[in-house]
Short mmCIF file of C-alpha atoms and ligand atoms in Angstrom, two decimals:
data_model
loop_
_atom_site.label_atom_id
_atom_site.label_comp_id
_atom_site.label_asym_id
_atom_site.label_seq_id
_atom_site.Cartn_x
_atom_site.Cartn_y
_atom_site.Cartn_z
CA UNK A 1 -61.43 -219.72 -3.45
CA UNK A 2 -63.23 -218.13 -6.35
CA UNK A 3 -65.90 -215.84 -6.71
CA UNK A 4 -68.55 -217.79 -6.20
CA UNK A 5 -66.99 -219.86 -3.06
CA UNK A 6 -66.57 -218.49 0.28
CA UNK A 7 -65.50 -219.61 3.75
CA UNK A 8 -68.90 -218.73 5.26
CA UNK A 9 -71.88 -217.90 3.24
CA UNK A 10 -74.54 -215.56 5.71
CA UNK A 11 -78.00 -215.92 4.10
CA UNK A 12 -79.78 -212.20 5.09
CA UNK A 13 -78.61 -209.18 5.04
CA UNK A 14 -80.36 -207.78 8.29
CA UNK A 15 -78.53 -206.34 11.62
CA UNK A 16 -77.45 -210.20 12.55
CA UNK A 17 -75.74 -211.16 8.93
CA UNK A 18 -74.35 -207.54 8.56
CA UNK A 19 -73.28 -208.27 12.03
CA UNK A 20 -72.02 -211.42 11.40
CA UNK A 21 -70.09 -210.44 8.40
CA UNK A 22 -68.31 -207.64 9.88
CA UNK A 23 -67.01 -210.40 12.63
CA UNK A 24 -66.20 -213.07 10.04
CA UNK A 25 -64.01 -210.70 7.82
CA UNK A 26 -62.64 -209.47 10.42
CA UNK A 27 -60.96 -212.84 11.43
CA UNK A 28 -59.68 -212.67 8.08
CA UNK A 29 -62.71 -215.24 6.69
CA UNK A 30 -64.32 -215.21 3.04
CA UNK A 31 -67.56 -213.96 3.22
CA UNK A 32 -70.53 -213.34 0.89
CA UNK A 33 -73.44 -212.56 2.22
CA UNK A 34 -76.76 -213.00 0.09
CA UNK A 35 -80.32 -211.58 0.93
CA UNK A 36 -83.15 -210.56 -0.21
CA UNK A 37 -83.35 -206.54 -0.91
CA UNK A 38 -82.27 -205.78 2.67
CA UNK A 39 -84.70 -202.95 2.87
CA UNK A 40 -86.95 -205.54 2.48
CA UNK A 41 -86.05 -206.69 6.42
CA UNK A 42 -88.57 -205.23 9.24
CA UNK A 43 -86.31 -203.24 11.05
CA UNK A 44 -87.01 -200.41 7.02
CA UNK A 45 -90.25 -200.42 8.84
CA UNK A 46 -89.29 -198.66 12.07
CA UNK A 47 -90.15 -194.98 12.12
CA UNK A 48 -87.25 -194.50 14.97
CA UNK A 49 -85.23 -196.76 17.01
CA UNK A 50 -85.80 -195.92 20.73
CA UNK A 51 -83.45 -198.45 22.80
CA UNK A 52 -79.95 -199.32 20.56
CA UNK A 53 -77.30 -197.26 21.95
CA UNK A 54 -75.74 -194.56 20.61
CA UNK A 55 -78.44 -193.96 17.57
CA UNK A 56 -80.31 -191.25 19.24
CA UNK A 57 -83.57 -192.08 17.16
CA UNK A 58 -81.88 -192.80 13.88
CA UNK A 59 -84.87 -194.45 11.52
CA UNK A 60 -84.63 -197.92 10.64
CA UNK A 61 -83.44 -197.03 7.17
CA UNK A 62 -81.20 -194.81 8.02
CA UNK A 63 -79.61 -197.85 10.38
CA UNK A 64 -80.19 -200.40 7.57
CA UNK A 65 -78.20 -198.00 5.26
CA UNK A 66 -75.71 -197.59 7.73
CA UNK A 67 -74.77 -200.88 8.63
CA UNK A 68 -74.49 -201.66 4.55
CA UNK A 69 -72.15 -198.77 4.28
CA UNK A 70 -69.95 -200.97 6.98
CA UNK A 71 -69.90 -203.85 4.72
CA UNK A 72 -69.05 -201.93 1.44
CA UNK A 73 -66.31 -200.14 3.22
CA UNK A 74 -64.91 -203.49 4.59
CA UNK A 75 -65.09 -204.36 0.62
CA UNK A 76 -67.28 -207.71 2.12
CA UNK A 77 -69.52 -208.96 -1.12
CA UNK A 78 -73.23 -208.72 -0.48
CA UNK A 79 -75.19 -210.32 -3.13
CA UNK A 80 -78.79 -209.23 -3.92
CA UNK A 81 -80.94 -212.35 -4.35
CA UNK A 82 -83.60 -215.04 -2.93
CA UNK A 83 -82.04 -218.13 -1.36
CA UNK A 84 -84.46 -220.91 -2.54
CA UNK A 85 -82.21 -223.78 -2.33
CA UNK A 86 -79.16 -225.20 -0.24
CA UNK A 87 -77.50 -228.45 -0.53
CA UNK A 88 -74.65 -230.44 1.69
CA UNK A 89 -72.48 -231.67 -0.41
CA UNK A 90 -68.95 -233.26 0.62
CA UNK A 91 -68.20 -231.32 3.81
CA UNK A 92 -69.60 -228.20 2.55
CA UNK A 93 -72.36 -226.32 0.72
CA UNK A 94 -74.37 -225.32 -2.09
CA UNK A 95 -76.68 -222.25 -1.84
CA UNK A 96 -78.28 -221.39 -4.95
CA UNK A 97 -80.23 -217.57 -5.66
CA UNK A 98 -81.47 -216.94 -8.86
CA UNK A 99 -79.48 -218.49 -11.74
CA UNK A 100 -76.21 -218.62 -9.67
CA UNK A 101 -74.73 -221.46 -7.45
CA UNK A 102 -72.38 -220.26 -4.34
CA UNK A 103 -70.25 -223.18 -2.55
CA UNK A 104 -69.34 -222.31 1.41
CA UNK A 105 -67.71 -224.31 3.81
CA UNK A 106 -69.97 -223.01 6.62
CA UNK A 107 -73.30 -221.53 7.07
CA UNK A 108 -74.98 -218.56 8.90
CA UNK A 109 -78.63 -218.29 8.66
CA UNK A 110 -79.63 -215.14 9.67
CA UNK A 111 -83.15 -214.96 8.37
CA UNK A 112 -85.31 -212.99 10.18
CA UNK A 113 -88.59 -214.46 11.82
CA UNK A 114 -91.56 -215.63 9.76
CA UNK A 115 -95.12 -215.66 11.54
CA UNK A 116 -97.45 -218.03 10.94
CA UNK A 117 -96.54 -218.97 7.23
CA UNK A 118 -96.85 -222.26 6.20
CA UNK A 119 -96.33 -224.71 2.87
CA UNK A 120 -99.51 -225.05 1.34
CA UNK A 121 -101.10 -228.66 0.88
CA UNK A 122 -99.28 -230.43 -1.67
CA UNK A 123 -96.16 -227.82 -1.63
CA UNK A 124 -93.67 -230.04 -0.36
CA UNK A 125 -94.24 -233.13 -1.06
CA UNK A 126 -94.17 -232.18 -5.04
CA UNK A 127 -91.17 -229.72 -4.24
CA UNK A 128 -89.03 -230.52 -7.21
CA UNK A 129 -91.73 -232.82 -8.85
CA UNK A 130 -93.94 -230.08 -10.45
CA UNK A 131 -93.43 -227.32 -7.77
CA UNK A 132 -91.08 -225.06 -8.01
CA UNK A 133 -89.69 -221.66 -6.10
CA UNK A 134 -87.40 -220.16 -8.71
CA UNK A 135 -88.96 -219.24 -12.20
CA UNK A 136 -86.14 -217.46 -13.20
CA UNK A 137 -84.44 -221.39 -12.23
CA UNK A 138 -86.91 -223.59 -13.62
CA UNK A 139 -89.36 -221.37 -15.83
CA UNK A 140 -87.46 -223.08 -19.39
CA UNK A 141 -88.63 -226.71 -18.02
CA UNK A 142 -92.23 -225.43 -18.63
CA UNK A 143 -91.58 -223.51 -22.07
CA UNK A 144 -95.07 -224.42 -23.75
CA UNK A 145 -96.47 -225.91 -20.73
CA UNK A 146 -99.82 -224.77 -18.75
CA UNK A 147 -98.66 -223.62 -15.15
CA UNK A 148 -99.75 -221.96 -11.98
CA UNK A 149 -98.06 -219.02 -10.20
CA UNK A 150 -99.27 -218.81 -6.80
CA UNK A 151 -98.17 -215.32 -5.60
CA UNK A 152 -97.49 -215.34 -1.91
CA UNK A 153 -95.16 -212.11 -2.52
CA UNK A 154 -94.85 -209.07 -3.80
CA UNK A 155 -93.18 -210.40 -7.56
CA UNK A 156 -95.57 -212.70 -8.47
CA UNK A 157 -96.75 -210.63 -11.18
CA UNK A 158 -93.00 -209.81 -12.53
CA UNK A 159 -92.58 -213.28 -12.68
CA UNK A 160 -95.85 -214.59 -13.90
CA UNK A 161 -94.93 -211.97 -16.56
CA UNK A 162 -91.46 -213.73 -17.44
CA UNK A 163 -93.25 -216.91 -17.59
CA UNK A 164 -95.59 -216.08 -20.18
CA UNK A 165 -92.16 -214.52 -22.06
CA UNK A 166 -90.74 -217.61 -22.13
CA UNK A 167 -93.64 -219.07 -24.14
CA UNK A 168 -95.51 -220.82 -20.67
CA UNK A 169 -99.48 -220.70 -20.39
CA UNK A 170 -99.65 -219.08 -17.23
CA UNK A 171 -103.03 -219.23 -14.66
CA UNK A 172 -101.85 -215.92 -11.93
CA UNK A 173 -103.50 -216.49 -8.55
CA UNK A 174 -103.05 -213.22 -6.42
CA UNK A 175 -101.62 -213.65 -2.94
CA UNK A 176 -105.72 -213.45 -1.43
CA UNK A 177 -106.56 -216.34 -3.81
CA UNK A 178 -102.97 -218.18 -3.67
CA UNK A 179 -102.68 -218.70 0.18
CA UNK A 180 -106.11 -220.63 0.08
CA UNK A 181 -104.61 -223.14 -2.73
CA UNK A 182 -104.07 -226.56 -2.45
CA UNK A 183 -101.65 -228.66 -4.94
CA UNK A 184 -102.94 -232.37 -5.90
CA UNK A 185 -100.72 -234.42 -8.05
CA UNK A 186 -99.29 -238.15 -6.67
CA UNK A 187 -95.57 -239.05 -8.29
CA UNK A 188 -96.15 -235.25 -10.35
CA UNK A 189 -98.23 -231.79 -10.12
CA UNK A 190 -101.71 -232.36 -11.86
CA UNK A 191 -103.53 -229.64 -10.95
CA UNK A 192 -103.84 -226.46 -8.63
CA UNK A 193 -107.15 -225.86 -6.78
CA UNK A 194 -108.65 -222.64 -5.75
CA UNK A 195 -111.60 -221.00 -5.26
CA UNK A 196 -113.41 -224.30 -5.53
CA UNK A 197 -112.26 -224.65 -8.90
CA UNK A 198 -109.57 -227.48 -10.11
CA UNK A 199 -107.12 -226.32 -12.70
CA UNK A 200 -105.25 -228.53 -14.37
CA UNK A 201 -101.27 -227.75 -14.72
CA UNK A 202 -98.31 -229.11 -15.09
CA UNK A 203 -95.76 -226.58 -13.03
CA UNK A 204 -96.85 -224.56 -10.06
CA UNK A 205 -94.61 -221.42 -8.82
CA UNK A 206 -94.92 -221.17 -5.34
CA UNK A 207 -93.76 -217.48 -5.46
CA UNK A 208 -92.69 -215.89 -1.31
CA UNK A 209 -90.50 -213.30 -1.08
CA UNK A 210 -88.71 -215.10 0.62
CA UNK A 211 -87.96 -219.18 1.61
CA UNK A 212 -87.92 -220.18 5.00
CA UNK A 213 -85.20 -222.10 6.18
CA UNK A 214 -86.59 -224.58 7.73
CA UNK A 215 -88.03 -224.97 4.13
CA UNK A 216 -83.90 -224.50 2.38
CA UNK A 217 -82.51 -227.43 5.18
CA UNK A 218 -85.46 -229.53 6.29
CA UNK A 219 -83.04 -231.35 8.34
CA UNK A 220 -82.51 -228.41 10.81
CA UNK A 221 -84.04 -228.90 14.20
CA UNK A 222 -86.64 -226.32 14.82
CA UNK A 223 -87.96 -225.33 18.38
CA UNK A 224 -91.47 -223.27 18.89
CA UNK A 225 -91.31 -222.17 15.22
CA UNK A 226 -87.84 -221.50 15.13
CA UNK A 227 -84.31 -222.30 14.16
CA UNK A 228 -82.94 -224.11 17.89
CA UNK A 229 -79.36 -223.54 18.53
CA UNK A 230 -77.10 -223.37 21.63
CA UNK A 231 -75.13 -220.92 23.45
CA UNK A 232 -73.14 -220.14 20.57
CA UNK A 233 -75.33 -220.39 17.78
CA UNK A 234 -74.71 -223.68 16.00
CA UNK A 235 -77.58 -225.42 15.02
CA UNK A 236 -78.28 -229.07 14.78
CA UNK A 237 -75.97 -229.44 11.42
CA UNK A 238 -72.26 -229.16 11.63
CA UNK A 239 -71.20 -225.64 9.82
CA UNK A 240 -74.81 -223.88 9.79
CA UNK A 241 -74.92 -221.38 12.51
CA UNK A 242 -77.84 -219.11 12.72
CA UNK A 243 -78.39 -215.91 14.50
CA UNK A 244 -81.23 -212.93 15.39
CA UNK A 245 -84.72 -213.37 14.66
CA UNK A 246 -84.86 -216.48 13.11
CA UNK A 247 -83.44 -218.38 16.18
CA UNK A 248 -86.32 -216.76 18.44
CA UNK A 249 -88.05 -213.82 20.69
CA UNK A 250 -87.17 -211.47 21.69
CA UNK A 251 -87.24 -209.99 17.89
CA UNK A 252 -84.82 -207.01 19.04
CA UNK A 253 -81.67 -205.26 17.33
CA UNK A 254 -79.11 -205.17 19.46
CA UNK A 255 -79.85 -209.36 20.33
CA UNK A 256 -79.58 -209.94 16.38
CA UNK A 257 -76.26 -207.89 16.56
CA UNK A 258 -74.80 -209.74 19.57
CA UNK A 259 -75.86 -212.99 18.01
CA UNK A 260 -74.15 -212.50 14.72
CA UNK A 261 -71.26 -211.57 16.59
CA UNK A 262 -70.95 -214.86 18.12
CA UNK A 263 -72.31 -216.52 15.50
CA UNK A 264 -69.50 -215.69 13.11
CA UNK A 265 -66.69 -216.39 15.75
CA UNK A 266 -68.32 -219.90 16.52
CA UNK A 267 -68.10 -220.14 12.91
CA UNK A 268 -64.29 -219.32 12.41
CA UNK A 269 -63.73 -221.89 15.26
CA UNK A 270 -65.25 -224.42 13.38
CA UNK A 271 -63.29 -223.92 10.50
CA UNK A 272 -59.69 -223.92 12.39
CA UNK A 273 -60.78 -227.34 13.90
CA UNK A 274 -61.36 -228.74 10.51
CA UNK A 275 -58.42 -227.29 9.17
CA UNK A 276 -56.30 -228.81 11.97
C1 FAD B 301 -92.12 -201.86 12.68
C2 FAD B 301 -90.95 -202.47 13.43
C3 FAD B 301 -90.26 -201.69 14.33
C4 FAD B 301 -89.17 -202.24 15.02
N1 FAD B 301 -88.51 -201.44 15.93
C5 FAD B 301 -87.48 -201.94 16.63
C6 FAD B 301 -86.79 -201.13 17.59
O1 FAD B 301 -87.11 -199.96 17.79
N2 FAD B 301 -85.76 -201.72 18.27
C7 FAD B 301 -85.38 -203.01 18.08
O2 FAD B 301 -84.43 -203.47 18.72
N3 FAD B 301 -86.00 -203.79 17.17
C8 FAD B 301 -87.04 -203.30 16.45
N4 FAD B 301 -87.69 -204.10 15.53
C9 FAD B 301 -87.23 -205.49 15.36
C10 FAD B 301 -86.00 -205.55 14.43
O3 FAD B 301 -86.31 -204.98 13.19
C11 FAD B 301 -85.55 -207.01 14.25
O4 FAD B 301 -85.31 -207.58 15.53
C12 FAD B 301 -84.27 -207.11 13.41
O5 FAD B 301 -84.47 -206.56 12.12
C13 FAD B 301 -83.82 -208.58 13.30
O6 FAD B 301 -82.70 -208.66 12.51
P1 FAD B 301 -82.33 -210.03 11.71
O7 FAD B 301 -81.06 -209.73 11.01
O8 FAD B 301 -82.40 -211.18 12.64
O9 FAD B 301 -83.51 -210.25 10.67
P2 FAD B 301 -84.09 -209.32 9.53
O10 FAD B 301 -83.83 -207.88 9.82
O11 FAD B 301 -85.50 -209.77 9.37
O12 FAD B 301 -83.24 -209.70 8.25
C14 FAD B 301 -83.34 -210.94 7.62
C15 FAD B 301 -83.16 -210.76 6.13
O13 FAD B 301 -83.04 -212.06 5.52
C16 FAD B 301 -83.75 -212.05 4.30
N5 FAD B 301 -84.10 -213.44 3.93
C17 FAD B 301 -84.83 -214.35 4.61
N6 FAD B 301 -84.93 -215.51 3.93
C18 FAD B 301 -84.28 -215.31 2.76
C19 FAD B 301 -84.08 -216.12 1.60
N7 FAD B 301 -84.55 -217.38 1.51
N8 FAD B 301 -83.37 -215.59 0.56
C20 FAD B 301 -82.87 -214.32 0.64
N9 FAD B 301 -83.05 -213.50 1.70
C21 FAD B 301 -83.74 -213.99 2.75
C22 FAD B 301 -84.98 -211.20 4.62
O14 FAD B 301 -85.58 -210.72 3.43
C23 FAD B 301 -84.35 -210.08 5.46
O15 FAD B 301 -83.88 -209.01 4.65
C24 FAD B 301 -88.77 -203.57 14.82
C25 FAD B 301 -89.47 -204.35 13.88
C26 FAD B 301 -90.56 -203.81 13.20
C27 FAD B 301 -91.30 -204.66 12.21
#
């Protein structure tokens, strides 16, 4: 396979992709695993870990760090990057982050929980008619166009700024103002409303740090708010497994860990049967 393709592809670079990574390589699988800035995951937040043995109250960081010191010894690739679209295509598939396009046979989502976030009116049924995640993707189709960027995240304002570089009229809505917007446009975007006010536009940048995967695979069975999988964490599409906080509560460590674990051997299974 080539750089850009990869046995399994783990989107999130938390305790349960790490985890899963370590596993997959280890039963000799190409891996890349692509996340957000990982110190970007919760578990940066954590002032001490109290009940994962054998850390006698390392930080979160310092675990975090740890755990990606694992994967660059075991010379896995971990790419730096937001996820905002995946597509199945002929028995295996495309995940696209920024400008670049990885191909993997199999999936492991291992995304992390997301409370109470969800599309805002008009997000997806104009996703890809108008609305867009990516600007760094899709900015050029706008060059000389009026758009929105609704900041929901903490680059709105990098990329608002690349926008207007690229010669788009931009109209910035900070994350207070941009999570009580609603997007109107039939067969296209029209306009963005906010604040009472409706703005006309043709593009609107629906900017999260991150995108949910229920949002990436809207095809994935989801139970209470989460990703539902069984025993061995494969979800309702052949090849995407998911693991850790993303598949449900308790949001712990050493579950995320475990679940990776299994995750990634479920995984290499999957592969040897198709390869029979
Ligand atoms: C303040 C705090 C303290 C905590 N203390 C403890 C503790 O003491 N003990 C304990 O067991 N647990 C603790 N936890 C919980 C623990 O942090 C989580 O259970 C753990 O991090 C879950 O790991 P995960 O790999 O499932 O998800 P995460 O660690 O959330 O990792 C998921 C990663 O995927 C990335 N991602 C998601 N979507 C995309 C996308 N579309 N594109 C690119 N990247 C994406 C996210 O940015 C994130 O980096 C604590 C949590 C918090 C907030």
């Amino acid at each position: 396979m080539d750089g850009s393709a990869c046995d399994i592809l783990i989107l999130g670079a938390g305790p349960a992709g790490i985890s899963a990574a370590l596993t997959a390589h280890a039963r000799g699988r190409s891996v890349i695993v692509l996340g957000a800035d990982p110190m970007g995951s919760p578990l940066a937040k954590a002032e001490r870990i109290g009940n994962y043995p054998g850390l006698a109250g390392m930080s979160g960081r310092q675990l975090l760090s740890s755990m990606l010191g694992d994967l660059e010894r075991a010379g896995i690739r971990r790419v730096t990057g937001r996820v905002t679209g995946v597509m199945a295509f002929g028995g295996s598939f495309m995940v696209s982050a920024e400008q670049n396009v990885y191909q993997a046979r199999t999936l492991i989502l291992a995304a992390g929980a997301r409370q109470g976030e969800k599309p805002l009116p008009g997000e997806m049924p104009l996703l890809g008619k108008g609305v867009s995640w990516c600007a760094t993707c899709d900015g050029m189709l706008y060059r000389g166009k009026r758009v929105a960027v609704l900041s929901l995240g903490g680059e709105g304002e990098k990329d608002a700024a690349f926008l207007r570089d690229i010669g788009c009229e931009v109209l910035y809505f900070d994350p207070t103002q941009a999570k009580k917007a609603e997007i109107k446009g039939a067969d296209r975007v029209t306009a963005v409303v906010c604040g009472g006010a409706e703005h006309p536009v043709e593009g609107v940048f629906v900017l999260r740090d991150t995108v949910a995967a229920s949002a990436l695979l809207p095809a994935l069975p989801m139970q209470d708010g989460h990703i539902a999988v069984d025993g061995e964490m494969r979800t309702g599409i052949p090849g995407v497994f998911a693991a850790g906080d993303c598949v449900g509560r308790p949001y712990q460590i050493a579950r995320a860990v475990g679940q990776g674990n299994t995750a990634a051997l479920t995984a290499d299974g999957y592969l040897k049967e198709r390869d029979k």
